[in-house]
Amino acid sequence: PLRTLGDVYEANISVATGGDAASLIDVDRLVYTKPNFLPPNTFYGSSSTERSIISDGCVIRDACKIVDSIVGPCTVIDENVHLEGVVIVGRDEILKRSGGDKIADIGANTIMRKCIVDSDAVIGANVHVLNEAGIEELDRTEDGYIITEGIVTILGGAMIPDGFII
C-alpha cells in the first residue's frame, strides 16, 4: 500500500533498481497501455545511466549521469546533469515543451538527489537539490518546492531559477 510520499518514492525507485516493486514488471503478466506515439530518446555525446528507466521522447545531452532514477516522458536534460534517486514525472505531451528540445527541463550542471520532480516543472542551470541539511518537513510552496519525509518535491509547473540550492 502507498500511504505516504515516501512510499510512492520508494516504490518508483524500487522498480528502476530491481527492488521488490520490480516484480510488477513480468513478461508473464502483460500490462496494456495506450500508445503515446512519441519520438525515440535522443542521447547527445557520452552519458551514463545505471539502474534507471528513461521514458520515450527524452533528450539527454552530453556528460549526464543518471543513477537509480526514473525520467518521465518528453524530458529534456541539459549537459553535465547528475541525477541520483530522482523521479521525474515528465510531460504528458511533446507539444507542451516550451522551446522544443532547445530549452531544457533540467539545466546544465545541475545536481539532484532523492527528489521528485512533478510534471511541467523547469529547473535552471547550476541548481543543487541535495537537502544536505537533512530537513524532514518544509513547505516552500511559494518557491516551488516542499520537503516531506526528507524527500524534496519540485511542484508541478514550478520554475526553479539558475543557481538555486535546496
Coordinates of C-alpha atoms in Angstrom, one line a residue:
P1 CA 0.0 0.0 0.0
L2 CA 1.2 3.5 -0.9
R3 CA 0.2 5.7 2.0
T4 CA 2.8 8.4 2.1
L5 CA 5.0 10.3 -0.3
G6 CA 7.9 8.2 1.0
D7 CA 6.0 5.0 0.0
V8 CA 5.4 6.4 -3.5
Y9 CA 9.0 7.5 -3.9
E10 CA 10.4 4.1 -2.7
A11 CA 8.1 2.2 -5.0
N12 CA 9.2 4.1 -8.0
I13 CA 12.9 3.8 -7.2
S14 CA 12.4 0.1 -6.5
V15 CA 11.0 -0.5 -10.0
A16 CA 14.1 1.1 -11.5
T17 CA 16.7 -0.5 -9.3
G18 CA 15.3 -4.1 -9.4
G19 CA 13.9 -4.0 -5.8
D20 CA 10.7 -5.6 -4.6
A21 CA 8.4 -3.4 -6.8
A22 CA 10.3 -4.6 -9.9
S23 CA 8.4 -7.9 -9.6
L24 CA 5.5 -6.0 -11.1
I25 CA 7.3 -6.0 -14.4
D26 CA 6.9 -9.6 -15.5
V27 CA 6.7 -11.0 -19.1
D28 CA 4.0 -13.4 -17.9
R29 CA 1.8 -10.5 -16.6
L30 CA 1.0 -8.3 -19.6
V31 CA 0.3 -4.6 -19.0
Y32 CA -1.6 -2.8 -21.6
T33 CA -1.4 1.0 -22.1
K34 CA -2.4 3.4 -24.8
P35 CA 0.3 4.2 -27.3
N36 CA 1.8 7.7 -26.9
F37 CA 3.3 8.0 -30.4
L38 CA 6.4 9.8 -29.0
P39 CA 9.7 10.1 -30.8
P40 CA 12.6 7.9 -29.6
N41 CA 15.0 9.1 -26.9
T42 CA 18.0 11.1 -28.2
F43 CA 21.3 11.0 -26.4
Y44 CA 23.9 13.6 -27.4
G45 CA 27.6 12.9 -26.5
S46 CA 28.5 10.4 -23.9
S47 CA 26.2 10.0 -20.9
S48 CA 25.8 7.1 -18.4
T49 CA 22.7 5.5 -16.8
E50 CA 22.6 2.9 -14.1
R51 CA 19.6 1.1 -12.8
S52 CA 17.3 3.7 -14.3
I53 CA 14.2 4.0 -16.6
I54 CA 14.2 6.6 -19.3
S55 CA 10.8 7.1 -20.9
D56 CA 10.1 7.9 -24.5
G57 CA 10.7 11.2 -26.1
C58 CA 13.5 12.3 -23.8
V59 CA 16.6 14.3 -24.8
I60 CA 19.7 13.7 -22.8
R61 CA 22.7 16.0 -23.6
D62 CA 26.4 15.3 -23.1
A63 CA 28.1 14.2 -19.9
C64 CA 25.0 13.4 -17.9
K65 CA 24.9 10.7 -15.2
I66 CA 21.6 9.2 -14.2
V67 CA 21.6 6.6 -11.4
D68 CA 18.7 4.9 -9.6
S69 CA 16.2 7.2 -11.3
I70 CA 13.1 7.4 -13.4
V71 CA 12.9 10.1 -16.2
G72 CA 9.4 10.6 -17.4
P73 CA 8.3 11.2 -21.0
C74 CA 9.5 14.2 -23.1
T75 CA 12.0 15.4 -20.5
V76 CA 14.9 17.5 -21.8
I77 CA 18.1 17.2 -19.7
D78 CA 20.9 19.6 -20.5
E79 CA 24.6 18.7 -20.3
N80 CA 26.6 17.6 -17.2
V81 CA 23.5 16.9 -15.1
H82 CA 23.8 14.4 -12.3
L83 CA 20.6 12.6 -11.1
E84 CA 20.6 10.1 -8.3
G85 CA 17.4 8.7 -6.8
V86 CA 15.3 11.1 -8.8
V87 CA 11.7 10.5 -10.0
I88 CA 10.8 12.9 -12.9
V89 CA 7.2 12.8 -13.9
G90 CA 7.9 14.5 -17.2
R91 CA 5.4 16.0 -19.7
D92 CA 2.3 14.3 -21.0
E93 CA 2.8 15.7 -24.5
I94 CA 5.8 16.6 -26.5
L95 CA 4.0 19.7 -27.7
K96 CA 4.0 21.1 -24.2
R97 CA 7.7 21.7 -24.4
S98 CA 8.0 25.5 -24.4
G99 CA 11.1 25.5 -26.6
G100 CA 11.0 22.1 -28.2
D101 CA 14.2 20.3 -27.3
K102 CA 16.2 23.6 -27.3
I103 CA 15.1 24.6 -23.8
A104 CA 15.9 22.1 -21.1
D105 CA 13.6 21.0 -18.3
I106 CA 16.7 20.5 -16.2
G107 CA 19.5 23.0 -16.8
A108 CA 23.2 22.3 -17.3
N109 CA 25.5 21.4 -14.4
T110 CA 22.5 20.6 -12.1
I111 CA 22.8 18.0 -9.4
M112 CA 19.8 16.4 -7.8
R113 CA 19.5 13.6 -5.3
K114 CA 16.5 11.9 -3.6
C115 CA 13.7 14.1 -5.0
I116 CA 10.6 14.0 -7.1
V117 CA 10.0 16.5 -10.0
D118 CA 6.3 16.9 -10.8
S119 CA 5.0 17.5 -14.3
D120 CA 5.9 20.5 -16.3
A121 CA 8.5 21.8 -13.7
V122 CA 11.5 23.6 -15.1
I123 CA 14.8 23.6 -13.2
G124 CA 17.5 26.1 -14.1
A125 CA 21.2 25.6 -14.6
N126 CA 23.7 25.1 -11.7
V127 CA 20.9 24.1 -9.3
H128 CA 21.7 21.8 -6.4
V129 CA 18.8 19.8 -5.0
L130 CA 20.5 17.8 -2.3
N131 CA 18.9 18.6 1.0
E132 CA 22.3 18.4 2.7
A133 CA 20.8 19.9 5.9
G134 CA 18.7 16.7 6.2
I135 CA 15.4 18.7 6.6
E136 CA 12.5 16.3 7.1
E137 CA 9.5 18.7 6.6
L138 CA 9.3 22.1 5.0
D139 CA 6.7 24.0 3.0
R140 CA 8.2 26.4 0.4
T141 CA 5.3 26.3 -2.0
E142 CA 6.0 30.0 -2.8
D143 CA 9.4 28.9 -4.1
G144 CA 8.1 25.9 -6.0
Y145 CA 9.1 23.0 -3.7
I146 CA 8.2 21.2 -0.5
I147 CA 10.1 18.7 1.6
T148 CA 8.2 15.7 3.0
E149 CA 9.9 12.8 4.9
G150 CA 13.2 14.2 3.7
I151 CA 12.2 14.0 0.1
V152 CA 12.3 17.2 -1.9
T153 CA 9.4 17.6 -4.3
I154 CA 9.6 20.2 -7.0
L155 CA 6.0 21.2 -7.6
G156 CA 4.2 20.9 -10.9
G157 CA 4.7 23.9 -13.1
A158 CA 7.4 25.4 -10.8
M159 CA 10.3 27.3 -12.2
I160 CA 13.4 26.9 -10.1
P161 CA 15.9 29.7 -11.0
D162 CA 19.6 29.2 -12.1
G163 CA 21.9 28.6 -9.1
F164 CA 19.2 27.8 -6.6
I165 CA 20.3 25.5 -3.7
I166 CA 17.9 23.3 -1.7

